[in-house]
Amino acid sequence: MYFFQKNKYKIMLVASTAVLVVCIIVGSAINRRKAGGASDALGTVFTPLQSGVTGASDSVSGFFNYLTNMKGYEKENEKLREKIASLEDELRKTDNLKSENERLRKMLDLKENEKDYKTVAADVVAFEMDNFSKSYTINKGIKDGITQSCAVITPYGLVGYVSEVGRNWAKVCPIVDSKVSVSASIMRVGNTAIVQGDIGLMEDGLCKMTYVSKETGLEVGDSIETSGSGGVIPAGIYIGKVTEIKNDVTGVSQEAVIKPGVDFSDVNEVMVIKDN
Amino acid sequence: MNYVLSYLTLAVLFVLQTTLGRYIDICGIAPDIIFVYVLCYSMYNYPVRAAVLSIIAGIIVDLYSSTHVGLNALLYMYIGLAVSNFASTLMKKNVWTVALGVVVLSILYHTVVLITQYVIAGHSGFVYPFVRIALPTAVYDGVVSLVLSLWAQWLSMDKIRGL
């Protein structure tokens, strides 16, 4: 008894270390894609709080942004009116082309190739704690039909995919995160490559494309979309544009810097594709 | 009462860091508020108190973001214990020495996180993220500690030693 009293700090230290080392080993062995009980409980309790704080802060920041940018909004409004007029004109032309396309399809008896994805809208409620990662937490989870690996998009393109999911929350790994890689296709030439996050580009909201054959003829300004290989993320989702091309370290293939369509510093609402 | 308030502070800081962190970032670098709080709290409390709060903070970080459950809990516990022991015997406590301690320990902690979770896993090199992320984070952590250390000091009024 005396021994335990005398050495209680050391015993506590050794015991805690042993318990935590076991946790690390077990935690590493378990696939954490579907959140464990404790992790899910933490998410379930804190997600509504985070949602409230994020909502309130967005409102406050939106109000101050409005005040500071009032003059700019007038000019922007004028430009947008002009753009709407030109877009309406374009829409009329597109409608004509669409109806012509449908008529020709019917004539050739071709099946419609487009697929309508079932999506669920979600708000970004929290962000990663350390600066090495850029993950988001959204306020939709298993109860809304979201599963691990679901693709996450905005009207501007691919955001990333669901890396972990709980009852009323899910973690989204964006394509700029260094742990993410996505199979991609170069739209102009149709060749495939891998788009992945890079910790050196992450802070600038950029990612890179690797394993691009030199014969591909990749050019700055080429548009990149998902290829659908691997079956995780559906094909045809816009990723971004090539801004820089360089030879990789082996000299065999090329590497390109991609500017994603999504502005990752300003992602507040996303759509999760449920049936990929 | 202060004991309850210490853990309530931890919960509030967790929510603030994960939601408002992006509003206070500078060039994409936000302070690691939970880590700073753990350090400040440990500097003004006995080892057991410091270790218990550090473990709980580490477990929260693990459950929220880490792929290795227990890694941050273990790191936080050792850091909490070491800081508490060191501060009680060797350190003259004022906000500036606390801030300097936070900067040094933040560099060490973020280096360990960078190596264990990114470099070894092949997700990143070492030099760029160390210079671009770990060092600025440590400096920002030091600045935040100027405020948090006062709060941690107030929370620990009945237990302060060496003042």
Coordinates of C-alpha atoms in Angstrom, one line a residue:
Chain A
M1 CA 0.0 0.0 0.0
Y2 CA 2.9 2.3 0.9
F3 CA 4.5 1.5 -2.4
F4 CA 1.3 2.6 -4.3
Q5 CA 1.0 5.8 -2.3
K6 CA 4.6 6.7 -2.7
N7 CA 4.7 6.1 -6.4
K8 CA 1.1 7.0 -7.4
Y9 CA 2.2 9.5 -10.1
K10 CA 4.6 7.1 -11.7
I11 CA 1.9 4.3 -11.6
M12 CA -0.7 6.7 -13.1
L13 CA 1.8 7.7 -15.8
V14 CA 2.6 4.1 -16.7
A15 CA -1.0 3.0 -16.6
S16 CA -2.2 5.9 -18.7
T17 CA 0.6 5.3 -21.2
A18 CA -0.3 1.7 -21.5
V19 CA -4.0 2.4 -22.0
L20 CA -3.3 5.1 -24.6
V21 CA -0.8 2.9 -26.5
V22 CA -3.5 0.2 -26.6
C23 CA -6.0 2.8 -27.9
I24 CA -3.5 3.8 -30.7
I25 CA -2.9 0.2 -31.7
V26 CA -6.6 -0.7 -31.7
G27 CA -7.5 2.6 -33.3
S28 CA -5.0 2.1 -36.1
A29 CA -6.3 -1.4 -36.7
I30 CA -10.0 -0.3 -36.9
N31 CA -11.2 1.1 -40.2
R32 CA -12.4 4.6 -39.1
R33 CA -14.3 5.4 -42.2
K34 CA -17.6 4.8 -40.3
A35 CA -17.2 6.7 -37.1
G36 CA -16.8 4.7 -33.9
G37 CA -19.2 5.1 -30.9
A38 CA -17.1 7.7 -29.1
S39 CA -16.3 9.7 -32.2
D40 CA -20.0 9.6 -33.3
A41 CA -21.1 10.7 -29.8
L42 CA -18.7 13.7 -29.9
G43 CA -20.0 14.6 -33.4
T44 CA -23.6 14.2 -32.4
V45 CA -23.3 16.5 -29.4
F46 CA -21.1 19.1 -30.9
T47 CA -22.4 19.3 -34.5
P48 CA -25.6 21.2 -33.6
L49 CA -23.5 23.6 -31.5
Q50 CA -21.0 24.1 -34.3
S51 CA -23.8 24.6 -36.7
G52 CA -25.3 27.4 -34.5
V53 CA -22.0 29.1 -34.1
T54 CA -21.1 28.9 -37.8
G55 CA -24.6 30.1 -38.8
A56 CA -24.3 33.1 -36.4
S57 CA -20.8 34.0 -37.5
D58 CA -21.7 33.7 -41.2
S59 CA -24.6 36.2 -40.6
V60 CA -22.4 38.7 -38.7
S61 CA -19.6 38.4 -41.3
G62 CA -22.2 38.7 -44.1
F63 CA -23.6 41.9 -42.6
F64 CA -20.2 43.5 -42.3
N65 CA -19.2 42.4 -45.8
Y66 CA -22.4 44.0 -47.1
L67 CA -21.6 47.3 -45.3
T68 CA -18.0 47.4 -46.5
N69 CA -18.8 46.4 -50.1
M70 CA -21.9 48.5 -50.7
K71 CA -20.4 50.6 -53.6
G72 CA -18.8 47.5 -55.2
Y73 CA -22.2 45.8 -55.2
E74 CA -23.8 48.6 -57.3
K75 CA -21.1 48.1 -60.0
E76 CA -21.4 44.3 -59.7
N77 CA -25.2 44.5 -60.1
E78 CA -24.8 46.4 -63.3
K79 CA -22.3 43.9 -64.7
L80 CA -24.6 41.0 -63.6
R81 CA -27.6 42.6 -65.4
E82 CA -25.5 42.7 -68.6
K83 CA -24.4 39.1 -68.1
I84 CA -28.0 37.9 -67.5
A85 CA -29.0 39.4 -70.8
S86 CA -26.2 37.7 -72.7
L87 CA -26.9 34.4 -70.8
E88 CA -30.6 34.6 -71.7
D89 CA -29.7 35.0 -75.3
E90 CA -27.3 32.0 -75.0
L91 CA -30.1 30.0 -73.2
R92 CA -32.5 30.5 -76.1
K93 CA -29.8 29.3 -78.6
T94 CA -29.1 26.3 -76.3
D95 CA -32.8 25.4 -76.1
N96 CA -32.9 25.3 -79.9
L97 CA -29.9 23.1 -80.0
K98 CA -31.3 20.9 -77.3
S99 CA -34.6 20.3 -79.1
E100 CA -32.7 19.7 -82.3
N101 CA -30.4 17.2 -80.4
E102 CA -33.5 15.4 -79.0
R103 CA -35.1 15.2 -82.5
L104 CA -31.9 13.7 -83.9
R105 CA -31.5 11.3 -81.0
K106 CA -35.0 10.0 -81.6
M107 CA -34.2 9.7 -85.3
L108 CA -31.1 7.6 -84.5
D109 CA -32.9 5.8 -81.6
L110 CA -30.0 6.6 -79.1
K111 CA -30.6 6.3 -75.4
E112 CA -30.2 9.2 -73.1
N113 CA -26.7 9.1 -71.6
E114 CA -27.2 11.7 -68.9
K115 CA -27.6 10.6 -65.3
D116 CA -29.4 12.6 -62.6
Y117 CA -27.7 12.0 -59.3
K118 CA -29.6 11.9 -56.1
T119 CA -28.1 14.6 -54.0
V120 CA -28.5 16.0 -50.5
A121 CA -27.7 19.6 -49.6
A122 CA -25.6 20.2 -46.5
D123 CA -24.0 23.1 -44.7
V124 CA -20.4 23.2 -43.7
V125 CA -20.5 23.6 -39.9
A126 CA -16.9 23.0 -38.8
F127 CA -13.3 22.9 -40.0
E128 CA -10.2 20.9 -39.2
M129 CA -8.3 21.7 -36.0
D130 CA -4.8 21.5 -37.4
N131 CA -3.3 23.5 -40.2
F132 CA -1.9 20.5 -42.0
S133 CA -5.4 19.4 -43.2
K134 CA -8.4 21.2 -44.8
S135 CA -11.2 18.8 -43.9
Y136 CA -14.8 20.1 -43.3
T137 CA -17.6 18.8 -41.2
I138 CA -21.1 18.9 -42.7
N139 CA -24.4 18.7 -40.9
K140 CA -25.8 15.7 -42.7
G141 CA -24.9 12.0 -42.0
I142 CA -26.1 8.4 -42.0
K143 CA -29.7 9.4 -41.2
D144 CA -29.8 11.5 -44.5
G145 CA -28.5 8.6 -46.6
I146 CA -24.9 9.7 -46.7
T147 CA -22.3 6.9 -46.8
Q148 CA -18.5 6.9 -46.7
S149 CA -16.9 7.8 -50.1
C150 CA -19.9 9.8 -51.4
A151 CA -18.8 12.5 -53.7
V152 CA -19.3 16.1 -52.5
I153 CA -19.8 18.9 -55.1
T154 CA -20.8 22.6 -55.5
P155 CA -22.1 24.3 -58.6
Y156 CA -18.5 25.1 -59.4
G157 CA -17.2 21.5 -59.3
L158 CA -15.9 18.8 -57.2
V159 CA -15.1 19.5 -53.5
G160 CA -14.0 16.1 -52.4
Y161 CA -15.5 13.0 -50.8
V162 CA -16.9 11.8 -47.5
S163 CA -14.1 10.3 -45.5
E164 CA -16.0 9.6 -42.3
V165 CA -19.6 9.6 -41.4
G166 CA -21.7 9.7 -38.2
R167 CA -25.4 9.9 -37.4
N168 CA -25.9 13.6 -38.1
W169 CA -22.5 14.7 -39.4
A170 CA -19.9 13.7 -42.0
K171 CA -16.3 14.6 -42.6
V172 CA -15.4 15.8 -46.1
C173 CA -11.9 15.5 -47.4
P174 CA -11.4 18.2 -50.1
I175 CA -9.2 17.5 -53.2
V176 CA -6.6 20.0 -52.0
D177 CA -5.9 17.9 -48.9
S178 CA -2.7 16.0 -49.1
K179 CA -4.4 12.7 -48.2
V180 CA -6.7 12.8 -51.1
S181 CA -6.3 11.5 -54.7
V182 CA -9.0 11.3 -57.4
S183 CA -9.0 9.7 -60.8
A184 CA -9.3 12.4 -63.4
S185 CA -9.7 12.9 -67.1
I186 CA -8.3 15.6 -69.4
M187 CA -11.5 16.8 -71.2
R188 CA -9.8 17.9 -74.5
V189 CA -7.8 14.7 -75.1
G190 CA -9.7 12.2 -72.9
N191 CA -6.5 10.8 -71.2
T192 CA -6.7 9.9 -67.6
A193 CA -4.4 10.9 -64.7
I194 CA -4.5 11.3 -60.9
V195 CA -5.4 14.6 -59.2
Q196 CA -4.2 14.8 -55.7
G197 CA -3.7 17.3 -52.9
D198 CA -0.3 18.6 -52.0
I199 CA 0.6 20.2 -48.7
G200 CA 2.7 22.8 -50.6
L201 CA -0.2 23.9 -52.8
M202 CA -3.0 23.5 -50.2
E203 CA -2.7 26.9 -48.7
D204 CA -3.1 28.5 -52.1
G205 CA -6.2 26.4 -52.8
L206 CA -4.5 24.4 -55.6
C207 CA -3.8 20.7 -56.2
K208 CA -1.7 18.8 -58.6
M209 CA -2.2 16.2 -61.4
T210 CA 0.3 13.4 -61.6
Y211 CA 1.1 10.5 -64.0
V212 CA 0.4 12.5 -67.1
S213 CA 2.1 11.0 -70.1
K214 CA 4.4 13.4 -72.1
E215 CA 2.6 12.3 -75.3
T216 CA -0.7 13.5 -73.9
G217 CA -0.1 17.0 -75.2
L218 CA -1.3 18.7 -72.0
E219 CA -1.7 22.4 -72.3
V220 CA -2.2 25.3 -69.8
G221 CA -5.9 26.0 -69.6
D222 CA -7.1 22.4 -70.2
S223 CA -10.2 21.5 -68.2
I224 CA -10.0 18.5 -65.9
E225 CA -13.0 16.4 -64.8
T226 CA -13.4 13.2 -62.8
S227 CA -13.0 10.0 -64.9
G228 CA -15.1 7.7 -62.7
S229 CA -12.4 5.1 -62.5
G230 CA -12.4 3.2 -59.3
G231 CA -16.2 3.7 -58.9
V232 CA -15.8 6.1 -55.9
I233 CA -16.6 9.4 -57.6
P234 CA -18.9 9.5 -60.6
A235 CA -17.4 10.5 -64.0
G236 CA -17.9 14.0 -65.6
I237 CA -17.7 16.2 -62.5
Y238 CA -15.6 19.3 -63.2
I239 CA -12.4 19.6 -61.1
G240 CA -10.6 22.6 -62.5
K241 CA -8.1 24.0 -65.0
V242 CA -4.4 23.4 -65.6
T243 CA -2.4 26.5 -64.6
E244 CA 1.2 25.1 -64.8
I245 CA 2.9 22.1 -66.4
K246 CA 6.3 20.7 -65.4
N247 CA 8.3 17.4 -65.7
D248 CA 8.1 15.1 -62.7
V249 CA 11.2 14.0 -60.9
T250 CA 11.7 10.9 -63.0
G251 CA 11.4 12.8 -66.2
V252 CA 9.2 10.1 -67.6
S253 CA 5.9 11.8 -67.1
Q254 CA 4.5 15.3 -66.4
E255 CA 2.9 17.0 -63.4
A256 CA 0.5 19.8 -63.6
V257 CA -0.8 22.4 -61.1
I258 CA -4.6 22.5 -61.1
K259 CA -6.7 25.5 -60.0
P260 CA -10.0 23.9 -58.8
G261 CA -13.3 25.4 -59.8
V262 CA -14.2 25.5 -56.2
D263 CA -12.9 28.3 -54.0
F264 CA -11.9 26.3 -50.9
S265 CA -11.6 29.3 -48.7
D266 CA -15.3 30.0 -49.1
V267 CA -17.2 26.7 -49.1
N268 CA -20.4 27.1 -47.0
E269 CA -22.9 24.9 -48.7
V270 CA -22.3 21.7 -50.6
M271 CA -24.2 18.9 -52.3
V272 CA -23.5 15.2 -51.5
I273 CA -24.1 12.7 -54.3
K274 CA -25.8 9.8 -52.6
D275 CA -26.0 7.1 -55.2
N276 CA -22.5 6.9 -56.7
Chain B
M1 CA -16.2 25.5 -9.4
N2 CA -13.0 26.5 -11.2
Y3 CA -12.5 22.8 -11.9
V4 CA -15.8 22.6 -13.8
L5 CA -15.1 25.9 -15.5
S6 CA -11.7 24.5 -16.7
Y7 CA -13.5 21.8 -18.6
L8 CA -16.3 24.1 -19.8
T9 CA -13.6 26.3 -21.2
L10 CA -12.1 23.3 -23.0
A11 CA -15.5 22.6 -24.6
V12 CA -16.1 26.2 -25.6
L13 CA -12.6 26.5 -27.1
F14 CA -13.1 23.3 -29.1
V15 CA -16.3 24.7 -30.6
L16 CA -14.7 28.1 -31.3
Q17 CA -11.6 26.6 -32.9
T18 CA -13.6 24.4 -35.2
T19 CA -16.0 27.1 -36.3
L20 CA -14.4 30.5 -36.0
G21 CA -10.9 29.4 -36.6
R22 CA -11.2 30.4 -40.2
Y23 CA -12.0 34.0 -39.3
I24 CA -8.8 34.5 -37.4
D25 CA -6.5 32.8 -39.7
I26 CA -3.6 34.7 -41.2
C27 CA -2.5 33.4 -44.7
G28 CA -4.3 30.2 -44.0
I29 CA -2.7 29.7 -40.5
A30 CA -5.0 29.5 -37.5
P31 CA -3.8 29.1 -33.9
D32 CA -4.1 25.7 -32.2
I33 CA -6.2 27.1 -29.4
I34 CA -6.9 23.8 -27.6
F35 CA -3.2 23.0 -27.5
V36 CA -2.3 26.5 -26.2
Y37 CA -5.0 26.2 -23.5
V38 CA -3.6 22.8 -22.4
L39 CA -0.1 24.3 -22.1
C40 CA -1.3 27.4 -20.2
Y41 CA -3.5 25.3 -17.9
S42 CA -0.6 22.9 -17.2
M43 CA 1.8 25.8 -16.3
Y44 CA -0.5 26.9 -13.4
N45 CA -1.7 23.5 -12.1
Y46 CA -0.4 20.4 -10.3
P47 CA 0.8 17.5 -12.5
V48 CA -2.3 15.3 -11.9
R49 CA -4.8 18.1 -12.7
A50 CA -2.7 19.0 -15.8
A51 CA -2.4 15.5 -17.0
V52 CA -6.1 14.7 -16.6
L53 CA -7.2 17.8 -18.6
S54 CA -4.4 17.2 -21.1
I55 CA -5.6 13.6 -21.8
I56 CA -9.2 14.7 -22.2
A57 CA -8.2 17.5 -24.6
G58 CA -6.0 15.0 -26.5
I59 CA -8.9 12.5 -26.7
I60 CA -11.2 15.2 -28.1
V61 CA -8.6 16.1 -30.7
D62 CA -8.2 12.4 -31.6
L63 CA -11.9 11.7 -31.9
Y64 CA -12.4 14.8 -34.0
S65 CA -9.5 14.6 -36.4
S66 CA -6.9 12.1 -36.0
T67 CA -6.7 8.7 -37.7
H68 CA -4.7 7.3 -34.7
V69 CA -7.0 7.3 -31.6
G70 CA -4.8 7.9 -28.6
L71 CA -1.8 9.5 -30.3
N72 CA -2.7 13.1 -29.3
A73 CA -4.0 11.9 -25.9
L74 CA -0.6 10.4 -25.2
L75 CA 1.3 13.5 -26.6
Y76 CA -0.9 15.9 -24.7
M77 CA -0.5 13.9 -21.4
Y78 CA 3.3 13.9 -21.6
I79 CA 3.4 17.6 -22.5
G80 CA 0.9 18.5 -19.7
L81 CA 2.9 16.6 -17.1
A82 CA 6.3 17.9 -18.3
V83 CA 5.1 21.5 -18.5
S84 CA 3.5 21.3 -15.0
N85 CA 6.6 19.8 -13.4
F86 CA 9.0 22.2 -15.3
A87 CA 6.9 25.3 -14.5
S88 CA 6.6 24.5 -10.8
T89 CA 10.3 24.0 -10.3
L90 CA 12.3 26.0 -12.9
M91 CA 10.1 28.6 -14.5
K92 CA 9.4 32.1 -13.5
K93 CA 5.8 32.5 -14.6
N94 CA 4.8 35.7 -16.4
V95 CA 2.9 36.0 -19.7
W96 CA 6.0 36.5 -21.7
T97 CA 7.8 33.4 -20.4
V98 CA 4.6 31.4 -20.9
A99 CA 4.3 32.7 -24.5
L100 CA 7.9 31.7 -25.2
G101 CA 7.3 28.3 -23.7
V102 CA 4.2 27.9 -25.8
V103 CA 6.1 28.8 -29.0
V104 CA 8.9 26.2 -28.3
L105 CA 6.5 23.4 -27.3
S106 CA 4.2 24.2 -30.3
I107 CA 7.1 23.8 -32.7
L108 CA 8.0 20.4 -31.0
Y109 CA 4.3 19.2 -31.0
H110 CA 3.6 20.2 -34.6
T111 CA 6.9 18.6 -35.7
V112 CA 5.8 15.3 -34.1
V113 CA 2.3 15.6 -35.7
L114 CA 3.8 16.4 -39.1
I115 CA 6.3 13.5 -39.0
T116 CA 3.9 10.8 -37.6
Q117 CA 0.8 11.7 -39.6
Y118 CA 2.1 13.1 -42.9
V119 CA 5.8 12.5 -43.6
I120 CA 5.9 8.8 -42.5
A121 CA 2.6 8.1 -44.3
G122 CA 4.1 9.6 -47.5
H123 CA 1.5 12.4 -47.7
S124 CA 4.1 15.2 -47.6
G125 CA 7.7 16.2 -47.4
F126 CA 9.1 17.8 -44.2
V127 CA 10.8 21.1 -44.9
Y128 CA 8.1 23.1 -46.7
P129 CA 5.2 22.3 -44.3
F130 CA 7.5 22.8 -41.3
V131 CA 8.5 26.3 -42.5
R132 CA 5.2 27.3 -44.0
I133 CA 2.8 25.8 -41.4
A134 CA 4.5 24.5 -38.2
L135 CA 6.6 27.6 -37.5
P136 CA 3.9 30.3 -38.2
T137 CA 1.4 28.2 -36.2
A138 CA 3.8 28.2 -33.2
V139 CA 4.3 32.0 -33.4
Y140 CA 0.5 32.5 -33.6
D141 CA 0.1 30.1 -30.7
G142 CA 2.5 32.2 -28.7
V143 CA 0.4 35.3 -29.4
V144 CA -2.9 33.6 -28.4
S145 CA -1.2 32.3 -25.2
L146 CA -0.8 36.0 -24.0
V147 CA -4.6 36.0 -23.5
L148 CA -5.3 32.4 -22.6
S149 CA -2.5 32.3 -20.0
L150 CA -4.3 35.0 -18.1
W151 CA -7.5 33.0 -18.1
A152 CA -5.8 29.8 -17.1
Q153 CA -4.1 31.7 -14.3
W154 CA -7.4 33.0 -13.1
L155 CA -8.9 29.5 -13.3
S156 CA -6.1 28.2 -11.1
M157 CA -6.0 30.9 -8.5
D158 CA -6.4 28.6 -5.6
K159 CA -3.7 26.2 -6.9
I160 CA -1.0 28.6 -8.1
R161 CA 2.4 27.8 -6.9
G162 CA 5.5 29.9 -7.1
L163 CA 3.7 33.3 -7.5

